[in-house]
């Protein structure tokens, strides 16, 4: 690993200034579970690391009156997984976080790091997008907010400009009669996902009809992607086995997978289909069991 | 047998230092003035070296030496010198991605790394041969141009008349089975520190499984007298066969140390470990098995084509050993075993827990299930009818001593619920059970033309027992086992024993830790040493207490006299003996495994094995038909141990082997693209971890009739041998698909299920 500068600013303003001053190759350091590995492998050679450790306000989960969540970017995954506020209406997010790495990894890894690292396989991204989350970005002077699904621009790439920090993730309240589920498959336990699928289904009052749905596919395209045709197909229809199968098949079509050492593109399509079907089946069985009541 | 110290699950003697982190491994070693060595490795699978420019690297500040082939002895080396084919640093050609081309020594890691980057090599690319099939084509490029073809080694063994037997058998099944290359994935990567001192003595601190043979190899590589080489090992983070044959780090570090006058350390990166620390030999096995209506197997005929990689290592021995186990597993009158090793431009293979036996067992034990199906017979029944029994000699000359094969099968079948669960009888279509047998050596082999070792014991006047043994502890617990054997025979407590080992200047010559031999071989020598020391102790006690020696009892660190309540601490006796008379108390143990009548290395075949160990594993699997995921639910692993020296450690060896067996069967694989390994890290080289590991019930089946210490046999490797075929057989039971190739990945299962549906 090559020598680099290390800074520990105590405010967002200073952190952004430090990132800007150190030039294009400075990076924020949160839990370090992605960036330090990449540096050791020689894939990344930042001139400086700006630690977020002493920056206040980045490490918390807040639940608003309406049930929406504001999550500080440097909140550790272990805190998300165990947060009563997250577990209350957004259990699928807590579950997705709980499937990342090992407990040792989650004890350091942050949600902001997971998103900013922008791996196509990042496990918190699909479920956050399914919930309709947005992200807040600061350059130390101004803030901007945008939907999470517009945050990713490619593998390892985001809209973040040099000198910008992700500060918070806002998760809207879970709609009434909605069910969210994230499924991932792995080659062995404690593996980054081969394919991940998050599905949010909102049921119409007193029926099995899908009022609205979001289907998000991970590790199957350069960024996590929505599957709009799947969502369209679901809307206004009764969620039965035949519909689940058709939507699953469509998910396989909407996927844009590649062959790599983890799986073939063809197999990734199979997984997209199966996981989409299973996430829909989970929503259905939740409904049958009394919609969480 | 009444025992006090063995046959119990006593805590390992190194448990506390290991658990607290106090234990220092070779990879932790730091020395004053130590330099960091790094190796420039070939990025190409096959290329000619036109020129190497090291000038920029030499000029870099902090670099103390840069070497190429010109600076090192020109020795050609291989484990077996008659097959020598590898230079310390490549001279004119590189033969795989990772081949050693040049090396540097610098003040720190970063400088060494930077210096490596400054070396410029002009390569002329040559067409590589990346598979056995390509290597065997008539116009294939030659990996070694001084040879006529890429055939590296060939052997044929014949017992009975297999052709006739195949023609006459009532049933014959035939198939081809393919296994793949796997990494050993030791937690401690291969590493060394070497110091070439002013008296021209070369000390090598390294994590080797065989210090004495490494000493000979380093001397051979450097062209210096053996007397000038000393090898020291330490606590060790796993070996599994990868650390038997010296790799080029030690001679390279030695030369760098000679030039700089300072100790030089070279440690594999994890990527180097995956790409250059050698693999399990991939086998392609063509196999025929014939049986008669009465359920007797009458003929087995196997041709193994092994991928040797770019250079010779343990390949010939691996092929030979697979053939011996092939000939021995069942007592079959007609046997043919043909083996060929083919050079390719790939990372070379080496020994790997099981030594060719896991590959072979995957083929033979899968095929037995296919045969049973053809015969309309229960696969367990077929195996029971052909089981070996104690004190028999098989057609290929294997002398089966103690043998619990039938018992192992019965235990495994009973505990997995064979009768209830077989053929989906439990109602869940996608669950299945399968089993497989194995035989392995339980005591190394006579492959060097001998199999022997020594041990020494001395008692200090404070009662401490110092045991000097060459038994090498690479994490398997050999030192604890040796201490237990010594304590048992000597009559002391385990905590009284100190084990000294791992320094060739101190320990007697020994062949190393391989072939499940430490317990059997070193254990026998330790037992003898303890016996001699015990006799000396009794003599001293008799003198001091003025009673006949026959009346002296030694137990749990105390001496007593028959018919009296009097008890004396051993310390008291030794103190008296040493300080009153100057009589020191010690014992020498030598174990020479007696060669059978008419033994010659050439003809010996299965007579090379001093002791066989049988075992059976039964497995239950569940398959997700949509994702293809195979979940191993349960493994019963019943293995013969003769006498179990340490219950917990023996179970640990079996469990660890099963885990590696699951990895072999379902997930582990080195993936190459154009000769380059692309999954050279744990992110993409998947080994089973705690979430993947099922309930494993390790059963140590004791048996009599073994010449091991207190009747013990080795248990280091057997547990890995039958796991893959047992899983493959269980998968067949669950979904009716027979896999002939490993690993059986999720993708392969999905593909096979789709094909079956169509
Ligand atoms: C053994 C192991 C297993 C893993 N398993 C999984 C898994 O199953 N699923 C999964 O998705 N991931 C997995 N990971 C990857 C990693 O742990 C996660 O992506 C984690 O959430 C990263 O968070 P971090 O805080 O450690 O990020 P860091 O490594 O600190 O940072 C990652 C990147 O984000 C940038 N960054 C961090 N915070 C900010 C911010 N607030 N603003 C701007 N940029 C920022 C950094 O500069 C860096 O480029 C695993 C990693 C390991 C080592």
PDB file of N, CA, C and O and ligand atoms in Angstrom, chain A residues 27-38 44 52 58 73-74 77 99-102 105 108-117 121-124 160 164-167 184 190-193, ligand 1:
ATOM      1  N   UNK A  27     -10.178  10.626  -0.707  1.00  0.00           N
ATOM      2  CA  UNK A  27     -11.404   9.860  -0.485  1.00  0.00           C
ATOM      3  C   UNK A  27     -11.852   9.961   0.951  1.00  0.00           C
ATOM      4  O   UNK A  27     -11.021  10.050   1.860  1.00  0.00           O
ATOM      5  N   UNK A  28     -13.156   9.867   1.127  1.00  0.00           N
ATOM      6  CA  UNK A  28     -13.686   9.757   2.486  1.00  0.00           C
ATOM      7  C   UNK A  28     -13.392   8.356   3.006  1.00  0.00           C
ATOM      8  O   UNK A  28     -13.356   7.388   2.243  1.00  0.00           O
ATOM      9  N   UNK A  29     -13.178   8.277   4.297  1.00  0.00           N
ATOM     10  CA  UNK A  29     -12.980   6.974   4.943  1.00  0.00           C
ATOM     11  C   UNK A  29     -14.068   6.813   5.993  1.00  0.00           C
ATOM     12  O   UNK A  29     -14.144   7.584   6.942  1.00  0.00           O
ATOM     13  N   UNK A  30     -14.931   5.827   5.774  1.00  0.00           N
ATOM     14  CA  UNK A  30     -15.968   5.551   6.778  1.00  0.00           C
ATOM     15  C   UNK A  30     -15.518   4.312   7.551  1.00  0.00           C
ATOM     16  O   UNK A  30     -14.589   4.388   8.346  1.00  0.00           O
ATOM     17  N   UNK A  31     -16.122   3.155   7.275  1.00  0.00           N
ATOM     18  CA  UNK A  31     -15.693   1.941   7.985  1.00  0.00           C
ATOM     19  C   UNK A  31     -14.417   1.346   7.416  1.00  0.00           C
ATOM     20  O   UNK A  31     -13.735   0.544   8.058  1.00  0.00           O
ATOM     21  N   UNK A  32     -14.111   1.695   6.181  1.00  0.00           N
ATOM     22  CA  UNK A  32     -12.883   1.212   5.549  1.00  0.00           C
ATOM     23  C   UNK A  32     -12.963  -0.212   5.011  1.00  0.00           C
ATOM     24  O   UNK A  32     -11.983  -0.734   4.493  1.00  0.00           O
ATOM     25  N   UNK A  33     -14.129  -0.842   5.083  1.00  0.00           N
ATOM     26  CA  UNK A  33     -14.184  -2.264   4.693  1.00  0.00           C
ATOM     27  C   UNK A  33     -14.155  -2.460   3.179  1.00  0.00           C
ATOM     28  O   UNK A  33     -13.886  -3.547   2.702  1.00  0.00           O
ATOM     29  N   UNK A  34     -14.445  -1.402   2.437  1.00  0.00           N
ATOM     30  CA  UNK A  34     -14.239  -1.477   0.987  1.00  0.00           C
ATOM     31  C   UNK A  34     -12.917  -0.818   0.609  1.00  0.00           C
ATOM     32  O   UNK A  34     -12.095  -1.396  -0.072  1.00  0.00           O
ATOM     33  N   UNK A  35     -12.734   0.394   1.086  1.00  0.00           N
ATOM     34  CA  UNK A  35     -11.628   1.193   0.535  1.00  0.00           C
ATOM     35  C   UNK A  35     -10.265   0.640   0.950  1.00  0.00           C
ATOM     36  O   UNK A  35      -9.331   0.623   0.141  1.00  0.00           O
ATOM     37  N   UNK A  36     -10.141   0.161   2.166  1.00  0.00           N
ATOM     38  CA  UNK A  36      -8.830  -0.342   2.583  1.00  0.00           C
ATOM     39  C   UNK A  36      -8.467  -1.616   1.828  1.00  0.00           C
ATOM     40  O   UNK A  36      -7.314  -1.847   1.468  1.00  0.00           O
ATOM     41  N   UNK A  37      -9.479  -2.426   1.544  1.00  0.00           N
ATOM     42  CA  UNK A  37      -9.238  -3.638   0.757  1.00  0.00           C
ATOM     43  C   UNK A  37      -8.769  -3.253  -0.648  1.00  0.00           C
ATOM     44  O   UNK A  37      -7.800  -3.800  -1.177  1.00  0.00           O
ATOM     45  N   UNK A  38      -9.438  -2.269  -1.221  1.00  0.00           N
ATOM     46  CA  UNK A  38      -9.069  -1.835  -2.582  1.00  0.00           C
ATOM     47  C   UNK A  38      -7.663  -1.231  -2.600  1.00  0.00           C
ATOM     48  O   UNK A  38      -6.911  -1.420  -3.554  1.00  0.00           O
ATOM     49  N   UNK A  44      -6.714   1.099  -5.862  1.00  0.00           N
ATOM     50  CA  UNK A  44      -7.034   2.496  -5.585  1.00  0.00           C
ATOM     51  C   UNK A  44      -5.823   3.072  -4.876  1.00  0.00           C
ATOM     52  O   UNK A  44      -5.277   2.447  -3.973  1.00  0.00           O
ATOM     53  N   UNK A  52     -14.282  10.088   8.555  1.00  0.00           N
ATOM     54  CA  UNK A  52     -15.556  10.690   8.974  1.00  0.00           C
ATOM     55  C   UNK A  52     -15.841  10.430  10.447  1.00  0.00           C
ATOM     56  O   UNK A  52     -16.890  10.788  10.970  1.00  0.00           O
ATOM     57  N   UNK A  58     -23.427  12.322  11.618  1.00  0.00           N
ATOM     58  CA  UNK A  58     -23.522  11.402  10.481  1.00  0.00           C
ATOM     59  C   UNK A  58     -23.881   9.984  10.921  1.00  0.00           C
ATOM     60  O   UNK A  58     -24.046   9.097  10.106  1.00  0.00           O
ATOM     61  N   UNK A  73     -25.170   9.083   7.019  1.00  0.00           N
ATOM     62  CA  UNK A  73     -24.401   8.264   6.069  1.00  0.00           C
ATOM     63  C   UNK A  73     -23.390   7.363   6.763  1.00  0.00           C
ATOM     64  O   UNK A  73     -23.083   6.273   6.293  1.00  0.00           O
ATOM     65  N   UNK A  74     -22.886   7.810   7.927  1.00  0.00           N
ATOM     66  CA  UNK A  74     -21.850   7.005   8.584  1.00  0.00           C
ATOM     67  C   UNK A  74     -22.437   6.058   9.638  1.00  0.00           C
ATOM     68  O   UNK A  74     -21.727   5.561  10.511  1.00  0.00           O
ATOM     69  N   UNK A  77     -23.756  -0.574   9.771  1.00  0.00           N
ATOM     70  CA  UNK A  77     -24.783  -1.544   9.381  1.00  0.00           C
ATOM     71  C   UNK A  77     -25.335  -2.278  10.595  1.00  0.00           C
ATOM     72  O   UNK A  77     -26.515  -2.587  10.672  1.00  0.00           O
ATOM     73  N   UNK A  99     -27.520  -9.162   6.230  1.00  0.00           N
ATOM     74  CA  UNK A  99     -26.922 -10.179   5.356  1.00  0.00           C
ATOM     75  C   UNK A  99     -25.574  -9.760   4.797  1.00  0.00           C
ATOM     76  O   UNK A  99     -24.961 -10.463   3.999  1.00  0.00           O
ATOM     77  N   UNK A 100     -25.141  -8.587   5.141  1.00  0.00           N
ATOM     78  CA  UNK A 100     -23.856  -8.122   4.605  1.00  0.00           C
ATOM     79  C   UNK A 100     -22.712  -8.682   5.453  1.00  0.00           C
ATOM     80  O   UNK A 100     -22.712  -8.537   6.678  1.00  0.00           O
ATOM     81  N   UNK A 101     -21.772  -9.303   4.767  1.00  0.00           N
ATOM     82  CA  UNK A 101     -20.556  -9.774   5.418  1.00  0.00           C
ATOM     83  C   UNK A 101     -20.811 -10.533   6.704  1.00  0.00           C
ATOM     84  O   UNK A 101     -21.776 -11.272   6.843  1.00  0.00           O
ATOM     85  N   UNK A 102     -19.917 -10.322   7.646  1.00  0.00           N
ATOM     86  CA  UNK A 102     -20.001 -10.984   8.945  1.00  0.00           C
ATOM     87  C   UNK A 102     -20.273  -9.917   9.988  1.00  0.00           C
ATOM     88  O   UNK A 102     -20.242  -8.725   9.688  1.00  0.00           O
ATOM     89  N   UNK A 105     -17.579  -7.405  10.096  1.00  0.00           N
ATOM     90  CA  UNK A 105     -17.628  -6.425   9.007  1.00  0.00           C
ATOM     91  C   UNK A 105     -18.711  -5.383   9.295  1.00  0.00           C
ATOM     92  O   UNK A 105     -18.483  -4.174   9.204  1.00  0.00           O
ATOM     93  N   UNK A 108     -18.132  -2.375  11.517  1.00  0.00           N
ATOM     94  CA  UNK A 108     -17.381  -1.223  11.000  1.00  0.00           C
ATOM     95  C   UNK A 108     -18.079  -0.587   9.807  1.00  0.00           C
ATOM     96  O   UNK A 108     -18.090   0.619   9.659  1.00  0.00           O
ATOM     97  N   UNK A 109     -18.616  -1.432   8.941  1.00  0.00           N
ATOM     98  CA  UNK A 109     -19.135  -0.961   7.651  1.00  0.00           C
ATOM     99  C   UNK A 109     -20.316  -0.022   7.850  1.00  0.00           C
ATOM    100  O   UNK A 109     -21.136  -0.222   8.739  1.00  0.00           O
ATOM    101  N   UNK A 110     -20.387   0.992   6.975  1.00  0.00           N
ATOM    102  CA  UNK A 110     -21.476   1.963   7.079  1.00  0.00           C
ATOM    103  C   UNK A 110     -22.389   1.868   5.863  1.00  0.00           C
ATOM    104  O   UNK A 110     -22.001   1.341   4.811  1.00  0.00           O
ATOM    105  N   UNK A 111     -23.586   2.418   6.033  1.00  0.00           N
ATOM    106  CA  UNK A 111     -24.542   2.402   4.924  1.00  0.00           C
ATOM    107  C   UNK A 111     -24.072   3.356   3.825  1.00  0.00           C
ATOM    108  O   UNK A 111     -24.185   3.046   2.641  1.00  0.00           O
ATOM    109  N   UNK A 112     -23.503   4.503   4.219  1.00  0.00           N
ATOM    110  CA  UNK A 112     -23.001   5.450   3.221  1.00  0.00           C
ATOM    111  C   UNK A 112     -21.861   4.845   2.421  1.00  0.00           C
ATOM    112  O   UNK A 112     -21.769   5.035   1.204  1.00  0.00           O
ATOM    113  N   UNK A 113     -21.012   4.101   3.093  1.00  0.00           N
ATOM    114  CA  UNK A 113     -19.909   3.440   2.405  1.00  0.00           C
ATOM    115  C   UNK A 113     -20.427   2.416   1.413  1.00  0.00           C
ATOM    116  O   UNK A 113     -19.918   2.289   0.296  1.00  0.00           O
ATOM    117  N   UNK A 114     -21.453   1.712   1.799  1.00  0.00           N
ATOM    118  CA  UNK A 114     -22.043   0.704   0.912  1.00  0.00           C
ATOM    119  C   UNK A 114     -22.567   1.368  -0.366  1.00  0.00           C
ATOM    120  O   UNK A 114     -22.358   0.858  -1.470  1.00  0.00           O
ATOM    121  N   UNK A 115     -23.208   2.530  -0.209  1.00  0.00           N
ATOM    122  CA  UNK A 115     -23.776   3.212  -1.378  1.00  0.00           C
ATOM    123  C   UNK A 115     -22.697   3.908  -2.190  1.00  0.00           C
ATOM    124  O   UNK A 115     -22.665   3.793  -3.417  1.00  0.00           O
ATOM    125  N   UNK A 116     -21.771   4.626  -1.500  1.00  0.00           N
ATOM    126  CA  UNK A 116     -20.755   5.395  -2.239  1.00  0.00           C
ATOM    127  C   UNK A 116     -19.755   4.491  -2.943  1.00  0.00           C
ATOM    128  O   UNK A 116     -19.182   4.859  -3.955  1.00  0.00           O
ATOM    129  N   UNK A 117     -19.526   3.313  -2.402  1.00  0.00           N
ATOM    130  CA  UNK A 117     -18.634   2.370  -3.069  1.00  0.00           C
ATOM    131  C   UNK A 117     -19.227   1.928  -4.410  1.00  0.00           C
ATOM    132  O   UNK A 117     -18.527   1.565  -5.332  1.00  0.00           O
ATOM    133  N   UNK A 121     -23.365  -4.867  -6.698  1.00  0.00           N
ATOM    134  CA  UNK A 121     -23.921  -5.864  -5.788  1.00  0.00           C
ATOM    135  C   UNK A 121     -24.189  -5.304  -4.393  1.00  0.00           C
ATOM    136  O   UNK A 121     -24.521  -6.068  -3.490  1.00  0.00           O
ATOM    137  N   UNK A 122     -24.058  -3.985  -4.192  1.00  0.00           N
ATOM    138  CA  UNK A 122     -24.260  -3.418  -2.851  1.00  0.00           C
ATOM    139  C   UNK A 122     -25.625  -3.830  -2.320  1.00  0.00           C
ATOM    140  O   UNK A 122     -26.646  -3.619  -2.973  1.00  0.00           O
ATOM    141  N   UNK A 123     -25.629  -4.392  -1.134  1.00  0.00           N
ATOM    142  CA  UNK A 123     -26.857  -5.031  -0.662  1.00  0.00           C
ATOM    143  C   UNK A 123     -27.898  -4.077  -0.101  1.00  0.00           C
ATOM    144  O   UNK A 123     -29.060  -4.440   0.014  1.00  0.00           O
ATOM    145  N   UNK A 124     -27.500  -2.861   0.290  1.00  0.00           N
ATOM    146  CA  UNK A 124     -28.547  -1.986   0.829  1.00  0.00           C
ATOM    147  C   UNK A 124     -29.245  -1.202  -0.278  1.00  0.00           C
ATOM    148  O   UNK A 124     -30.325  -0.657  -0.061  1.00  0.00           O
ATOM    149  N   UNK A 160     -21.356  11.817  -7.109  1.00  0.00           N
ATOM    150  CA  UNK A 160     -20.550  12.625  -6.186  1.00  0.00           C
ATOM    151  C   UNK A 160     -19.399  13.311  -6.929  1.00  0.00           C
ATOM    152  O   UNK A 160     -18.667  12.662  -7.683  1.00  0.00           O
ATOM    153  N   UNK A 164     -17.378  16.441  -2.361  1.00  0.00           N
ATOM    154  CA  UNK A 164     -18.743  16.219  -1.879  1.00  0.00           C
ATOM    155  C   UNK A 164     -18.813  14.996  -0.972  1.00  0.00           C
ATOM    156  O   UNK A 164     -18.096  14.025  -1.181  1.00  0.00           O
ATOM    157  N   UNK A 165     -19.724  15.088  -0.027  1.00  0.00           N
ATOM    158  CA  UNK A 165     -19.979  13.967   0.876  1.00  0.00           C
ATOM    159  C   UNK A 165     -21.437  13.575   0.811  1.00  0.00           C
ATOM    160  O   UNK A 165     -22.303  14.440   0.667  1.00  0.00           O
ATOM    161  N   UNK A 166     -21.670  12.290   0.934  1.00  0.00           N
ATOM    162  CA  UNK A 166     -23.038  11.845   1.173  1.00  0.00           C
ATOM    163  C   UNK A 166     -23.275  12.031   2.668  1.00  0.00           C
ATOM    164  O   UNK A 166     -22.484  11.559   3.477  1.00  0.00           O
ATOM    165  N   UNK A 167     -24.335  12.738   3.031  1.00  0.00           N
ATOM    166  CA  UNK A 167     -24.540  12.972   4.467  1.00  0.00           C
ATOM    167  C   UNK A 167     -25.699  12.168   5.032  1.00  0.00           C
ATOM    168  O   UNK A 167     -25.632  11.731   6.173  1.00  0.00           O
ATOM    169  N   UNK A 184     -31.248 -12.205  -1.607  1.00  0.00           N
ATOM    170  CA  UNK A 184     -29.981 -12.292  -2.333  1.00  0.00           C
ATOM    171  C   UNK A 184     -29.541 -13.742  -2.374  1.00  0.00           C
ATOM    172  O   UNK A 184     -29.943 -14.540  -1.518  1.00  0.00           O
ATOM    173  N   UNK A 190     -21.840 -15.607   3.735  1.00  0.00           N
ATOM    174  CA  UNK A 190     -20.951 -14.457   3.865  1.00  0.00           C
ATOM    175  C   UNK A 190     -20.255 -14.141   2.545  1.00  0.00           C
ATOM    176  O   UNK A 190     -19.051 -14.096   2.452  1.00  0.00           O
ATOM    177  N   UNK A 191     -21.053 -13.900   1.524  1.00  0.00           N
ATOM    178  CA  UNK A 191     -20.509 -13.626   0.204  1.00  0.00           C
ATOM    179  C   UNK A 191     -21.230 -12.391  -0.311  1.00  0.00           C
ATOM    180  O   UNK A 191     -22.361 -12.138   0.070  1.00  0.00           O
ATOM    181  N   UNK A 192     -20.577 -11.626  -1.188  1.00  0.00           N
ATOM    182  CA  UNK A 192     -21.329 -10.557  -1.823  1.00  0.00           C
ATOM    183  C   UNK A 192     -22.314 -11.228  -2.780  1.00  0.00           C
ATOM    184  O   UNK A 192     -22.112 -12.348  -3.213  1.00  0.00           O
ATOM    185  N   UNK A 193     -23.397 -10.543  -3.073  1.00  0.00           N
ATOM    186  CA  UNK A 193     -24.488 -11.280  -3.720  1.00  0.00           C
ATOM    187  C   UNK A 193     -24.210 -11.538  -5.189  1.00  0.00           C
ATOM    188  O   UNK A 193     -23.551 -10.759  -5.872  1.00  0.00           O
TER     189      UNK A 193
HETATM  190  C1  LIG C   1     -15.462  -9.676   4.304  1.00  0.00           C
HETATM  191  C2  LIG C   1     -16.343  -8.645   3.642  1.00  0.00           C
HETATM  192  C3  LIG C   1     -17.633  -9.011   3.299  1.00  0.00           C
HETATM  193  C4  LIG C   1     -18.474  -8.096   2.679  1.00  0.00           C
HETATM  194  N1  LIG C   1     -19.731  -8.505   2.360  1.00  0.00           N
HETATM  195  C5  LIG C   1     -20.570  -7.622   1.748  1.00  0.00           C
HETATM  196  C6  LIG C   1     -21.902  -8.026   1.422  1.00  0.00           C
HETATM  197  O1  LIG C   1     -22.334  -9.146   1.689  1.00  0.00           O
HETATM  198  N2  LIG C   1     -22.687  -7.110   0.787  1.00  0.00           N
HETATM  199  C7  LIG C   1     -22.257  -5.852   0.488  1.00  0.00           C
HETATM  200  O2  LIG C   1     -23.036  -5.079  -0.071  1.00  0.00           O
HETATM  201  N3  LIG C   1     -21.015  -5.465   0.792  1.00  0.00           N
HETATM  202  C8  LIG C   1     -20.158  -6.302   1.417  1.00  0.00           C
HETATM  203  N4  LIG C   1     -18.876  -5.909   1.729  1.00  0.00           N
HETATM  204  C9  LIG C   1     -18.431  -4.582   1.312  1.00  0.00           C
HETATM  205  C10 LIG C   1     -18.484  -3.470   2.398  1.00  0.00           C
HETATM  206  O3  LIG C   1     -18.375  -4.018   3.676  1.00  0.00           O
HETATM  207  C11 LIG C   1     -19.736  -2.644   2.331  1.00  0.00           C
HETATM  208  O4  LIG C   1     -19.910  -2.095   1.053  1.00  0.00           O
HETATM  209  C12 LIG C   1     -19.723  -1.541   3.386  1.00  0.00           C
HETATM  210  O5  LIG C   1     -21.028  -1.055   3.594  1.00  0.00           O
HETATM  211  C13 LIG C   1     -18.824  -0.369   3.023  1.00  0.00           C
HETATM  212  O6  LIG C   1     -18.900   0.588   4.068  1.00  0.00           O
HETATM  213  P1  LIG C   1     -17.606   1.258   4.728  1.00  0.00           P
HETATM  214  O7  LIG C   1     -18.113   2.206   5.733  1.00  0.00           O
HETATM  215  O8  LIG C   1     -16.688   0.235   5.232  1.00  0.00           O
HETATM  216  O9  LIG C   1     -17.013   1.990   3.473  1.00  0.00           O
HETATM  217  P2  LIG C   1     -15.540   2.545   3.196  1.00  0.00           P
HETATM  218  O10 LIG C   1     -14.662   1.417   2.775  1.00  0.00           O
HETATM  219  O11 LIG C   1     -15.075   3.387   4.298  1.00  0.00           O
HETATM  220  O12 LIG C   1     -15.857   3.441   1.945  1.00  0.00           O
HETATM  221  C14 LIG C   1     -16.295   2.909   0.723  1.00  0.00           C
HETATM  222  C15 LIG C   1     -16.283   3.990  -0.349  1.00  0.00           C
HETATM  223  O13 LIG C   1     -17.268   4.963  -0.084  1.00  0.00           O
HETATM  224  C16 LIG C   1     -16.699   6.236   0.103  1.00  0.00           C
HETATM  225  N5  LIG C   1     -17.464   6.861   1.177  1.00  0.00           N
HETATM  226  C17 LIG C   1     -17.776   6.305   2.371  1.00  0.00           C
HETATM  227  N6  LIG C   1     -18.593   7.111   3.059  1.00  0.00           N
HETATM  228  C18 LIG C   1     -18.795   8.202   2.277  1.00  0.00           C
HETATM  229  C19 LIG C   1     -19.571   9.387   2.420  1.00  0.00           C
HETATM  230  N7  LIG C   1     -20.310   9.615   3.513  1.00  0.00           N
HETATM  231  N8  LIG C   1     -19.547  10.273   1.442  1.00  0.00           N
HETATM  232  C20 LIG C   1     -18.837  10.078   0.313  1.00  0.00           C
HETATM  233  N9  LIG C   1     -18.104   8.979   0.116  1.00  0.00           N
HETATM  234  C21 LIG C   1     -18.089   8.046   1.082  1.00  0.00           C
HETATM  235  C22 LIG C   1     -15.262   5.989   0.401  1.00  0.00           C
HETATM  236  O14 LIG C   1     -14.454   7.070   0.014  1.00  0.00           O
HETATM  237  C23 LIG C   1     -14.988   4.743  -0.408  1.00  0.00           C
HETATM  238  O15 LIG C   1     -14.733   5.083  -1.741  1.00  0.00           O
HETATM  239  C24 LIG C   1     -18.020  -6.802   2.372  1.00  0.00           C
HETATM  240  C25 LIG C   1     -16.720  -6.419   2.715  1.00  0.00           C
HETATM  241  C26 LIG C   1     -15.888  -7.339   3.346  1.00  0.00           C
HETATM  242  C27 LIG C   1     -14.494  -6.909   3.703  1.00  0.00           C
END
